[in-house]
Amino acid sequence: MHLLSLPTWMGGATGELTVAGQISPLGAVAQVSLPNPGIVLQLIVFGLLLGAIYGLVALGLTMIFGVMDVINFAHGAFMVVAMYVVWALSGATGLSPLLFIPIGVMVLFVLGIIVHLVTIKPIMEAPQENQLIVTFGVLLILVSSIELYFSPDPQNYDLDLGSVAVGGAFIPEGQLIAMVIAVVAVVGTWLFLKKTMVGRAIRGTADNRDGAQYVGINVERIDYLTFGIGAALAGLAGAAIPLFLTFDPFIGDEWLINAFVVVVLGGLGSFPGALLGGMIIGFVEVFGRFYLPGSFYQVVIFGIFILVLLILPQGLLGGDPSE
Amino acid sequence: MIPVSERLEAALAQYGEFRKQWYATPLLLTIIFVVLALLPFIRGLAFLGIAPLAWLSLNMLIVTLVWASTAQAWNIMSGYTGQFSFGHAAFFGLGAYGTIIAVSEFAISPWIGMAIGSIVAGIFGFFIGVVSFRYRLKGHYFALATLAFAELLRFLFNNIDAIGGASGYIRPLPFEYADDYGLAAFQFTSDLPYYYIILTFLLVITVFSFIIKRSKLGLYFFAIREEERAAAAIGIPTYRYKLIGVTISAGLTAWAGAFWAMYFETIRPETVFDILVNVEILLPAIVGGIGTVIGPIVGSFIVTPIAEFARQSVDLHGLNNIIYGLILVAIVLYSPKGVVSWPSRIIKLLRERTGILGRSPSNQRATDDD
């Protein structure tokens, strides 16, 4: 699988900077000993934008883990399905892809429930590896089906978005919209979990499955709702990412792997941890892409991942990993 | 005239009795390896005008044996001791890179490179084991940690230009480090010698795996898999034995990587450390039967030829992965003990349905089939 398709948004962004006369190409900047404050500001902005998306990607993953104790390898594939649903609908109707994002999310909610009922529910009590293998199988089926049907070529939304300048930093509009979507989704999910009865039931199940059952919560129903919501969140993230990035059927893998890092870093199952981890990885990626050669930032990200797994396996804000 | 169904049942019952004997697995393994040794010659044979195996090219058979041997090696760690690894591509890739670096950069024998790659992989496995097991990582966390180590190597090798970087290595001609094509150069002008080399690797790993399973070491491994705390309570140093498991498994996985480097023309980080390589390594063991010696071989012959056929012959890119995915889901959902368990499952089913095979399953062993 082509895990390393270099996103274009960094390239595009630096191009804009060059036009603005602030920096020369990447290589020259790496040799400058003192960081240019303008560049650092720009990178911080990019870090925030990317971190919010990582938080959104990790949110569904960590929710499914927290409630069901399942590591969902198909999460990245869910994102890709949403991308292609929105892109195909937009292409067929000629309307803006933004209009079809809700439809993509709904499709993913249903798809998540189906995947759960068919593949996860029958083996909820089986060893943990079995669920990992099954979700990886779902990943292969979904991604390769999309590859077969739509071709493996890169695609992008037919949108003409510019960028806004705020205090010396450029913000691409596509990324800004994606970040707004991410923030709204995170706040919405948080309110849903805190304020509604179903949300409370989900949190109760995450806390203690047996206890939840004793107080009359239908844990099986919570499971499929959680998987559906997790898939819907993946779909939302997936539908938002092409606003600033070209995509192909394999782009989900890269996001999935980094989302694992985010989730473990923040603490598996932890909601605020996903956001904090997302921000950290977002910043590491943006700064690493700029100051380190090639894709070396990924080495740094996995170094962090392994360190966290070893020293702090419960993550920054998580519970006990031995449970 | 006895009805067919009864004769079938009787045969299955006999097979069930046979499988309980101590010599059953060695005998079956011998038969399997004799058939495999003859396979390049009998695959073209026609029966009643049909050649059922003619679509199996020698290249497919070689790839099948590669994944069988990695699955066999993976099985020693993840099947026997129950520490599920999702990062065996790390060891596979180290074996491949050890070999290709030896011939390309230093012009020394690929066999020495393979030995070095295997030792490095073993040390790396040991290191992963030390850092993971010391912090009692298990289940999800251990699987993710192993995946992280494999991905770390992928990006590391991608970014170090001194060892090829992202474009990797093109296999040099044998004259650049040896005299001529042949065993010493680990390069041949036809596929057949390659087939017998990988078959020999598989044989060695399988014999090794079988000896471990029947030894005290194997008993300790399975005790750790079944209930680690109980194993520790009766005095098995679980940490040490898990380390032994991961080190052996890693070192043996590297052999297939070394073979890969000398068989295919290019080696890139994206081909030997890819996330999908992890799946190809463990899939045959899961399909055949985790923890069994025969399972990884049988499993590889079920999975790999179909996927290779889809990849090579049908012009539909991605179809092989869909096949992998469907098999993964189906096996885990409907037969988590693998294909090897089917005969005993059928016997059990028949016993429940008809009661004809009236013997009670009293003397069944606690462990799986071999």
XYZ file of C-alpha atoms in Angstrom:
693
model
C 0.000 0.000 0.000
C 1.204 3.471 -0.703
C 1.465 4.862 2.775
C 3.695 7.708 1.890
C 1.850 10.000 -0.428
C 3.232 13.369 0.547
C 0.393 15.751 1.255
C 0.394 18.731 -1.019
C -0.802 21.285 1.462
C 2.638 21.860 2.962
C 4.095 22.299 -0.485
C 1.294 24.611 -1.517
C 1.640 26.632 1.635
C 5.378 27.136 1.352
C 4.820 28.185 -2.222
C 2.570 30.971 -1.000
C 5.164 31.992 1.531
C 7.782 32.258 -1.151
C 5.487 34.509 -3.132
C 5.093 36.655 -0.053
C 8.853 37.066 -0.072
C 9.366 35.691 3.416
C 11.372 32.557 2.847
C 13.328 30.773 0.210
C 12.767 27.066 -0.569
C 12.850 24.457 2.193
C 16.498 23.494 1.939
C 17.777 26.988 2.535
C 15.632 27.460 5.578
C 16.991 24.337 7.218
C 20.422 25.914 7.242
C 19.330 29.077 8.973
C 20.446 28.781 12.582
C 17.985 31.163 14.192
C 14.354 30.352 13.441
C 12.589 33.129 11.646
C 9.675 34.269 13.861
C 7.425 34.661 10.849
C 8.006 31.062 9.844
C 7.528 29.809 13.377
C 4.223 31.654 13.607
C 3.146 30.145 10.309
C 4.139 26.680 11.492
C 2.259 27.130 14.762
C -0.862 28.009 12.770
C -0.409 24.921 10.614
C 0.221 22.835 13.732
C -3.052 23.980 15.274
C -4.973 23.320 12.076
C -3.512 19.859 11.620
C -3.737 19.033 15.319
C -7.485 19.676 15.313
C -7.927 17.241 12.421
C -5.808 14.634 14.165
C -7.945 15.099 17.253
C -11.086 14.470 15.205
C -9.587 11.385 13.543
C -8.513 10.014 16.908
C -11.838 10.778 18.568
C -13.805 7.960 16.926
C -10.935 5.550 17.392
C -10.578 6.269 21.081
C -14.334 6.150 21.637
C -14.633 2.675 20.144
C -11.675 1.550 22.184
C -12.900 3.099 25.409
C -16.369 1.586 25.243
C -15.783 -1.714 23.462
C -12.089 -2.436 24.034
C -11.676 -2.914 20.289
C -8.830 -1.450 18.231
C -10.486 -0.547 14.981
C -8.023 -0.932 12.130
C -10.789 -0.106 9.666
C -10.949 3.479 10.949
C -8.752 4.829 8.157
C -10.758 2.879 5.593
C -13.957 4.441 6.948
C -12.402 7.848 6.335
C -11.600 6.921 2.761
C -15.132 5.645 2.117
C -16.526 8.993 3.226
C -14.088 10.873 0.982
C -15.211 8.926 -2.054
C -18.917 9.126 -1.169
C -18.761 12.911 -0.917
C -16.522 13.271 -3.959
C -18.665 10.978 -6.116
C -21.945 12.652 -5.112
C -20.466 16.069 -5.717
C -19.127 14.966 -9.089
C -22.460 13.434 -10.097
C -24.597 16.451 -9.135
C -22.152 19.265 -9.796
C -22.901 20.772 -6.367
C -20.370 21.759 -3.733
C -18.898 18.825 -1.811
C -19.564 20.703 1.428
C -23.289 19.985 0.946
C -22.682 16.240 0.862
C -20.552 15.956 3.978
C -23.631 15.239 6.170
C -24.658 12.485 3.764
C -21.169 11.011 3.947
C -21.388 11.011 7.732
C -24.765 9.277 7.680
C -23.552 6.649 5.234
C -20.647 5.946 7.535
C -22.899 5.707 10.586
C -24.906 2.989 8.850
C -21.778 1.302 7.491
C -20.273 1.288 10.992
C -23.346 -0.397 12.443
C -23.350 -3.007 9.687
C -19.647 -3.726 10.143
C -20.166 -4.038 13.864
C -23.145 -6.382 13.596
C -21.497 -8.623 11.013
C -17.910 -8.761 12.202
C -17.379 -7.427 15.720
C -20.481 -8.435 17.662
C -20.082 -12.208 17.155
C -16.550 -12.120 18.580
C -16.807 -9.521 21.335
C -15.832 -12.151 23.893
C -12.992 -13.640 21.815
C -9.307 -12.781 22.387
C -8.416 -9.187 21.558
C -6.292 -10.165 18.552
C -9.318 -11.570 16.754
C -11.028 -8.193 16.629
C -7.821 -6.614 15.419
C -7.539 -9.152 12.601
C -11.191 -8.810 11.606
C -11.061 -5.033 11.438
C -7.889 -5.284 9.382
C -9.777 -7.601 7.030
C -12.527 -4.980 6.754
C -9.843 -2.394 5.957
C -8.494 -4.510 3.114
C -11.949 -5.168 1.684
C -13.072 -1.523 1.795
C -9.858 0.043 0.517
C -9.348 -2.445 -2.282
C -12.983 -2.241 -3.352
C -12.626 1.513 -3.675
C -9.371 1.017 -5.564
C -11.090 -1.400 -7.945
C -14.142 0.780 -8.463
C -12.639 4.287 -8.584
C -9.023 3.518 -9.660
C -6.008 4.157 -7.434
C -5.348 7.627 -8.900
C -5.288 10.681 -6.629
C -8.446 12.799 -6.645
C -9.475 16.100 -5.179
C -12.654 18.029 -4.448
C -13.635 20.429 -7.171
C -13.319 23.489 -4.964
C -11.530 26.760 -5.525
C -10.504 27.920 -2.091
C -8.078 30.697 -1.341
C -6.438 31.617 1.887
C -6.824 34.312 4.492
C -3.974 36.234 6.114
C -4.131 36.761 9.850
C -1.355 38.680 11.564
C 1.370 37.663 9.155
C 0.325 34.020 8.890
C -1.538 32.465 6.017
C -4.468 30.173 6.679
C -5.689 28.131 3.712
C -9.475 28.329 3.674
C -9.878 24.608 3.152
C -7.973 23.858 6.303
C -9.869 26.534 8.179
C -13.205 24.970 7.220
C -11.865 21.549 8.173
C -10.765 22.870 11.533
C -14.156 24.479 12.161
C -15.795 21.148 11.320
C -13.437 19.385 13.698
C -14.089 21.807 16.554
C -17.869 21.671 16.077
C -17.762 17.865 15.954
C -15.624 17.587 19.060
C -17.810 19.973 21.043
C -20.971 18.277 19.743
C -19.734 14.830 20.677
C -18.673 16.053 24.082
C -22.093 17.601 24.739
C -23.791 14.449 23.501
C -21.772 12.295 25.871
C -22.241 14.637 28.824
C -25.820 15.780 28.497
C -27.958 13.110 26.869
C -29.197 9.859 28.391
C -27.637 7.804 25.606
C -24.370 9.655 26.085
C -24.409 8.885 29.784
C -25.146 5.250 29.028
C -22.173 5.165 26.656
C -19.897 6.640 29.296
C -21.253 4.238 31.880
C -20.536 1.303 29.606
C -17.033 2.588 29.007
C -16.538 2.830 32.755
C -17.805 -0.607 33.627
C -19.544 -2.953 31.210
C -20.908 -5.322 33.832
C -22.041 -2.488 36.064
C -23.799 -0.841 33.153
C -25.644 -4.070 32.455
C -26.729 -4.364 36.087
C -28.316 -0.928 36.080
C -30.333 -1.823 33.013
C -28.287 -0.394 30.157
C -28.604 -2.411 26.963
C -24.878 -2.869 26.422
C -25.273 -4.492 23.019
C -27.240 -1.511 21.790
C -24.597 0.822 23.218
C -21.944 -1.179 21.362
C -23.480 -0.757 17.962
C -24.316 2.879 18.596
C -20.726 3.508 19.658
C -19.317 1.772 16.620
C -21.707 3.697 14.401
C -20.782 7.028 15.995
C -17.081 6.154 15.822
C -17.431 5.364 12.136
C -19.445 8.542 11.580
C -16.688 10.602 13.214
C -14.164 8.859 10.973
C -16.422 9.732 8.056
C -16.594 13.379 9.089
C -12.815 13.577 9.364
C -12.447 11.770 6.065
C -14.900 14.075 4.314
C -13.122 17.151 5.698
C -9.541 16.191 4.835
C -9.909 16.556 1.024
C -10.759 20.209 1.618
C -7.020 20.792 1.851
C -5.433 17.599 0.525
C -5.615 15.395 -2.534
C -6.619 11.870 -1.673
C -6.358 8.319 -2.966
C -7.721 4.989 -1.667
C -4.660 4.424 0.520
C -4.497 7.767 2.289
C -6.384 6.323 5.259
C -3.439 4.170 6.327
C -1.192 7.124 6.983
C -3.873 8.856 9.039
C -4.775 5.651 10.852
C -1.225 4.929 11.928
C -0.700 8.441 13.209
C -4.128 8.355 14.852
C -2.966 5.284 16.795
C -0.048 7.344 18.010
C -2.402 10.160 18.968
C -4.727 7.817 20.813
C -2.000 5.994 22.730
C -0.256 9.266 23.491
C -3.399 10.779 24.951
C -4.455 7.571 26.649
C -6.552 4.879 24.965
C -10.195 5.728 25.556
C -9.563 9.251 26.798
C -11.559 12.045 25.153
C -9.401 15.044 26.181
C -6.342 12.862 25.634
C -7.256 12.484 21.961
C -7.320 16.262 21.549
C -4.071 16.816 23.436
C -2.358 13.981 21.561
C -3.737 15.334 18.283
C -2.225 18.737 18.957
C 1.154 17.250 19.925
C 1.360 15.055 16.833
C 0.077 17.885 14.648
C 2.879 20.143 15.847
C 5.531 17.418 15.585
C 4.467 16.699 12.027
C 4.343 20.318 10.873
C 7.646 21.303 12.464
C 9.272 17.990 11.531
C 8.226 18.299 7.900
C 9.803 21.718 7.800
C 13.029 21.262 9.726
C 13.863 17.577 9.156
C 14.838 15.970 5.862
C 12.452 13.698 3.956
C 9.843 11.902 6.015
C 12.072 11.805 9.053
C 9.335 13.395 11.142
C 7.580 10.023 10.996
C 10.573 8.442 12.693
C 10.195 11.043 15.432
C 6.470 10.332 15.718
C 7.062 6.592 16.101
C 9.896 7.249 18.509
C 7.443 9.218 20.662
C 4.903 6.430 20.274
C 7.289 3.746 21.474
C 8.539 5.885 24.336
C 4.979 6.548 25.495
C 4.019 2.871 25.161
C 6.994 1.896 27.274
C 7.199 4.605 29.883
C 3.618 5.752 30.129
C 1.425 3.082 28.543
C -1.683 4.603 30.079
C -0.972 7.730 28.043
C -0.924 11.312 29.192
C -4.533 11.385 30.329
C -5.622 7.750 30.264
C -6.466 4.935 32.617
C -4.768 1.685 33.493
C -3.470 -0.296 30.478
C -3.375 -3.618 32.289
C -7.163 -3.730 32.468
C -23.173 -52.336 0.524
C -22.375 -49.792 3.230
C -23.775 -46.311 2.600
C -21.251 -43.683 1.607
C -22.022 -41.460 4.573
C -21.252 -44.254 7.026
C -18.014 -45.099 5.300
C -17.061 -41.419 5.409
C -17.861 -41.270 9.082
C -15.811 -44.356 9.771
C -12.891 -42.907 7.847
C -13.115 -39.679 9.776
C -13.233 -41.588 13.036
C -10.133 -43.471 12.015
C -8.458 -40.183 11.170
C -9.432 -38.865 14.586
C -7.839 -41.878 16.251
C -4.774 -41.482 14.066
C -4.341 -37.811 14.980
C -4.131 -38.782 18.636
C -1.042 -40.919 18.093
C 2.362 -39.414 18.832
C 3.632 -40.217 15.329
C 0.712 -38.583 13.509
C 2.198 -35.129 13.064
C 5.699 -36.255 11.994
C 4.083 -38.616 9.500
C 1.793 -35.935 8.099
C 4.686 -33.485 7.900
C 6.778 -36.058 6.034
C 3.988 -36.595 3.545
C 3.530 -32.838 3.117
C 7.220 -32.270 2.460
C 7.506 -35.192 0.031
C 4.573 -33.782 -1.917
C 6.108 -30.304 -1.820
C 9.424 -31.681 -3.087
C 7.639 -33.300 -6.034
C 5.219 -30.441 -6.657
C 7.244 -28.613 -9.358
C 7.111 -31.786 -11.451
C 3.582 -32.982 -10.776
C 1.807 -29.629 -11.043
C 1.581 -29.998 -14.811
C 0.208 -33.554 -14.737
C -3.120 -34.013 -16.415
C -5.820 -36.249 -15.013
C -8.571 -37.221 -17.451
C -7.458 -34.407 -19.690
C -7.566 -31.786 -16.961
C -4.450 -30.418 -15.286
C -5.874 -29.096 -12.023
C -2.650 -27.505 -10.778
C -1.322 -26.148 -14.055
C -2.231 -22.564 -13.090
C 0.258 -22.740 -10.232
C 3.401 -21.181 -11.581
C 6.726 -21.925 -9.951
C 6.906 -18.295 -8.921
C 3.584 -18.601 -7.038
C 4.797 -21.729 -5.293
C 7.967 -19.947 -4.194
C 6.021 -17.002 -2.791
C 3.681 -19.455 -1.065
C 6.606 -21.162 0.649
C 8.087 -17.799 1.667
C 4.909 -16.842 3.529
C 4.590 -20.368 4.911
C 8.028 -20.122 6.474
C 7.442 -16.652 7.911
C 4.103 -17.800 9.307
C 5.833 -20.799 10.834
C 8.367 -18.501 12.489
C 5.673 -16.044 13.610
C 3.778 -18.966 15.084
C 6.580 -19.824 17.513
C 6.152 -16.494 19.209
C 2.538 -15.544 18.681
C 1.005 -19.000 18.369
C 2.944 -20.759 21.100
C 3.510 -18.062 23.725
C 0.400 -16.094 22.760
C 2.197 -12.734 22.421
C 0.447 -11.425 19.331
C 2.909 -9.654 17.062
C 1.667 -7.302 14.371
C 5.160 -6.169 13.441
C 7.035 -9.145 12.067
C 7.757 -7.157 8.920
C 10.536 -5.588 11.008
C 12.391 -8.900 11.194
C 11.585 -9.824 7.606
C 12.952 -6.501 6.421
C 16.080 -6.731 8.557
C 16.840 -10.126 7.022
C 16.338 -8.721 3.533
C 18.438 -5.639 4.165
C 21.200 -7.572 5.939
C 21.603 -9.753 2.869
C 21.350 -7.072 0.208
C 23.715 -4.735 2.072
C 26.259 -7.548 2.402
C 26.338 -8.186 -1.347
C 25.852 -4.623 -2.577
C 27.946 -2.579 -0.168
C 30.593 -5.070 0.939
C 30.609 -7.667 -1.854
C 30.581 -10.529 0.645
C 28.599 -13.738 0.541
C 24.820 -13.340 0.852
C 24.869 -16.282 3.242
C 26.994 -14.297 5.665
C 24.646 -11.377 5.124
C 21.703 -13.630 5.895
C 23.376 -14.814 9.093
C 24.060 -11.234 10.131
C 20.533 -10.151 9.213
C 19.126 -13.046 11.204
C 21.229 -12.197 14.248
C 20.342 -8.505 14.012
C 16.663 -9.415 13.717
C 16.995 -11.704 16.731
C 18.638 -8.950 18.755
C 15.978 -6.469 17.638
C 13.272 -8.954 18.647
C 14.991 -9.453 21.981
C 15.112 -5.690 22.433
C 11.404 -5.322 21.599
C 10.704 -8.111 24.056
C 12.778 -6.558 26.839
C 11.201 -3.134 26.573
C 7.649 -4.438 26.055
C 7.483 -7.315 28.506
C 9.257 -5.389 31.234
C 6.334 -2.992 31.212
C 3.913 -5.923 30.933
C 2.531 -4.792 27.609
C 0.049 -7.303 26.296
C -2.921 -7.704 24.022
C -3.699 -4.529 22.091
C -0.795 -2.605 23.493
C 1.764 -5.227 22.571
C 0.349 -5.592 19.053
C 0.476 -1.824 18.560
C 3.992 -1.629 19.985
C 5.281 -4.253 17.547
C 3.553 -2.437 14.680
C 5.193 0.802 15.806
C 8.637 -0.803 15.749
C 8.070 -2.089 12.213
C 6.822 1.297 11.048
C 9.779 2.980 12.737
C 12.146 0.823 10.705
C 10.202 1.540 7.527
C 10.596 5.291 7.899
C 14.164 4.966 9.142
C 15.244 2.942 6.116
C 13.291 5.313 3.887
C 15.309 8.245 5.137
C 18.866 6.937 5.354
C 20.413 7.430 1.962
C 23.565 5.496 2.859
C 21.521 2.292 2.707
C 19.530 3.081 -0.369
C 16.908 5.437 1.031
C 13.421 5.195 -0.394
C 14.601 3.734 -3.693
C 16.301 0.808 -1.967
C 18.625 -1.600 -3.733
C 18.718 -3.309 -7.069
C 20.155 -6.782 -6.656
C 23.687 -6.862 -8.115
C 24.803 -9.493 -10.588
C 26.507 -12.486 -8.978
C 29.832 -11.634 -10.632
C 30.107 -8.535 -8.499
C 30.539 -10.502 -5.276
C 31.023 -14.159 -6.271
C 32.315 -16.273 -9.137
C 29.193 -17.285 -10.939
C 25.539 -18.104 -10.564
C 25.047 -20.905 -8.077
C 24.512 -21.760 -4.457
C 27.484 -19.709 -3.223
C 26.119 -16.605 -4.902
C 22.528 -17.395 -3.842
C 21.470 -16.576 -7.395
C 20.293 -18.855 -10.141
C 19.282 -18.523 -13.727
C 16.038 -20.435 -13.219
C 13.353 -20.599 -10.528
C 13.713 -24.269 -9.637
C 16.800 -24.007 -7.371
C 15.142 -21.089 -5.582
C 12.160 -23.329 -4.928
C 14.286 -25.971 -3.252
C 16.180 -23.413 -1.180
C 12.999 -21.904 0.258
C 11.631 -25.424 0.737
C 14.748 -26.266 2.733
C 14.324 -23.123 4.828
C 10.721 -24.092 5.486
C 11.750 -27.636 6.394
C 14.378 -26.463 8.875
C 12.041 -23.933 10.490
C 9.237 -26.508 10.644
C 11.421 -29.194 12.238
C 12.710 -26.621 14.689
C 9.185 -25.498 15.463
C 8.026 -29.090 15.945
C 10.905 -29.945 18.283
C 10.148 -26.862 20.353
C 6.493 -27.787 20.539
C 7.217 -31.292 21.814
C 9.875 -30.134 24.263
C 9.697 -28.719 27.749
C 10.253 -25.289 26.217
C 7.046 -25.722 24.220
C 5.136 -26.737 27.323
C 6.320 -23.562 29.047
C 5.313 -21.505 26.000
C 1.806 -22.966 25.948
C 1.457 -22.580 29.699
C 2.256 -18.877 29.288
C -0.271 -18.596 26.477
C -3.065 -20.288 28.399
C -2.670 -18.506 31.733
C 0.398 -16.428 32.319
C -0.179 -15.818 35.999
C -0.717 -19.492 36.719
C 2.431 -20.315 34.755
C 4.375 -17.830 36.827
C 2.846 -19.215 40.002
C 4.148 -22.730 39.339
C 7.637 -21.354 38.849
C 7.992 -20.736 35.110
C 10.048 -17.583 34.575
C 7.541 -16.187 32.084
C 9.543 -13.071 31.216
C 12.581 -15.127 30.227
C 10.582 -17.608 28.143
C 8.666 -14.898 26.328
C 12.016 -13.361 25.428
C 13.281 -16.706 24.137
C 10.135 -17.016 22.030
C 10.386 -13.590 20.418
C 14.134 -13.931 19.757
C 13.864 -17.315 18.026
C 10.860 -16.169 16.054
C 12.530 -12.950 14.911
C 15.757 -14.660 13.863
C 13.907 -17.275 11.811
C 11.639 -14.712 10.148
C 14.739 -12.976 8.808
C 15.622 -16.064 6.727
C 12.629 -15.538 4.478
C 13.585 -11.878 4.176
C 17.072 -12.875 3.057
C 15.568 -15.191 0.486
C 13.269 -12.397 -0.699
C 16.249 -10.103 -1.217
C 18.065 -12.653 -3.368
C 15.002 -13.800 -5.300
C 13.427 -10.517 -6.307
C 15.301 -7.861 -8.209
C 14.664 -4.867 -5.989
C 14.362 -4.291 -2.272
C 12.722 -1.135 -1.017
C 11.540 -0.154 2.469
C 8.019 0.019 1.082
C 8.086 -3.598 -0.046
C 9.707 -5.353 2.917
C 8.549 -3.192 5.854
C 5.068 -2.427 4.521
C 2.148 -2.763 6.900
C 0.682 -5.369 4.564
C 3.776 -7.557 4.992
C 2.779 -7.959 8.646
C -0.507 -9.389 7.459
C 1.026 -11.665 4.864
C 3.307 -13.073 7.560
C 0.600 -13.918 10.069
C -2.282 -14.731 7.736
C -1.235 -18.320 6.840
C -0.849 -19.221 10.504
C -4.273 -17.842 11.334
C -5.948 -19.530 8.385
C -4.197 -22.835 8.989
C -4.424 -22.845 12.737
C -2.580 -20.757 15.325
C -0.228 -22.803 17.464
C -0.152 -25.809 15.132
C 2.899 -26.946 13.171
C 1.011 -28.018 10.059
C -1.290 -25.001 10.057
C 1.063 -22.342 8.650
C 1.985 -24.550 5.677
C -1.594 -25.571 4.904
C -2.765 -22.006 5.479
C -0.238 -20.560 3.084
C -1.345 -22.959 0.369
C -4.944 -21.911 0.881
C -4.327 -18.172 0.881
C -1.253 -17.300 -1.140
C -1.792 -19.031 -4.510
C -5.269 -17.525 -4.908
C -4.063 -14.048 -3.997
C -0.975 -14.352 -6.196
C -3.097 -15.631 -9.054
C -5.427 -12.673 -8.646
C -2.462 -10.314 -8.490
C -0.554 -11.716 -11.445
C -3.148 -12.991 -13.855
C -6.236 -10.866 -13.453
C -5.908 -7.266 -14.454
C -7.786 -6.030 -11.420
C -5.488 -4.292 -9.025
C -6.635 -4.737 -5.452
C -8.507 -8.002 -5.962
C -5.842 -9.964 -4.097
C -6.296 -7.729 -1.063
C -10.060 -8.205 -1.161
C -9.456 -11.966 -1.133
C -7.089 -11.595 1.814
C -9.661 -9.492 3.618
C -12.561 -11.867 3.025
C -10.515 -14.864 4.147
C -9.342 -13.013 7.270
C -12.869 -12.083 8.279
C -14.352 -15.483 7.465
C -11.696 -17.480 9.295
C -11.752 -15.383 12.448
C -15.546 -15.367 12.562
C -16.286 -18.960 11.701
C -13.168 -20.978 12.393
C -10.764 -19.198 14.735
C -8.849 -22.430 15.266
C -8.049 -22.667 11.588
C -8.396 -25.194 8.821
C -6.350 -27.801 10.674
C -9.168 -28.133 13.204
C -11.755 -29.009 10.565
C -11.453 -32.827 10.661
C -11.915 -32.949 14.414
C -14.738 -30.432 14.151
C -16.485 -32.567 11.553
C -16.056 -35.648 13.709
C -17.498 -33.825 16.694
C -20.429 -32.582 14.649
C -21.158 -36.067 13.338
C -20.881 -37.491 16.817
C -23.450 -35.036 18.086
C -25.786 -35.499 15.126
C -25.841 -39.250 14.747
C -24.203 -40.856 17.711
C -22.721 -43.436 15.339
C -19.184 -42.624 16.388
C -20.027 -43.449 19.929
C -16.625 -43.208 21.540
C -16.457 -40.498 24.126
C -13.768 -37.864 23.686
C -12.281 -38.598 27.093
C -8.594 -38.872 26.324
C -8.266 -35.713 24.285
C -5.179 -33.659 24.954
C -5.456 -30.229 26.428
C -3.398 -28.549 23.723
C -4.451 -28.179 20.104
C -3.714 -30.530 17.283
C -0.146 -30.348 16.136
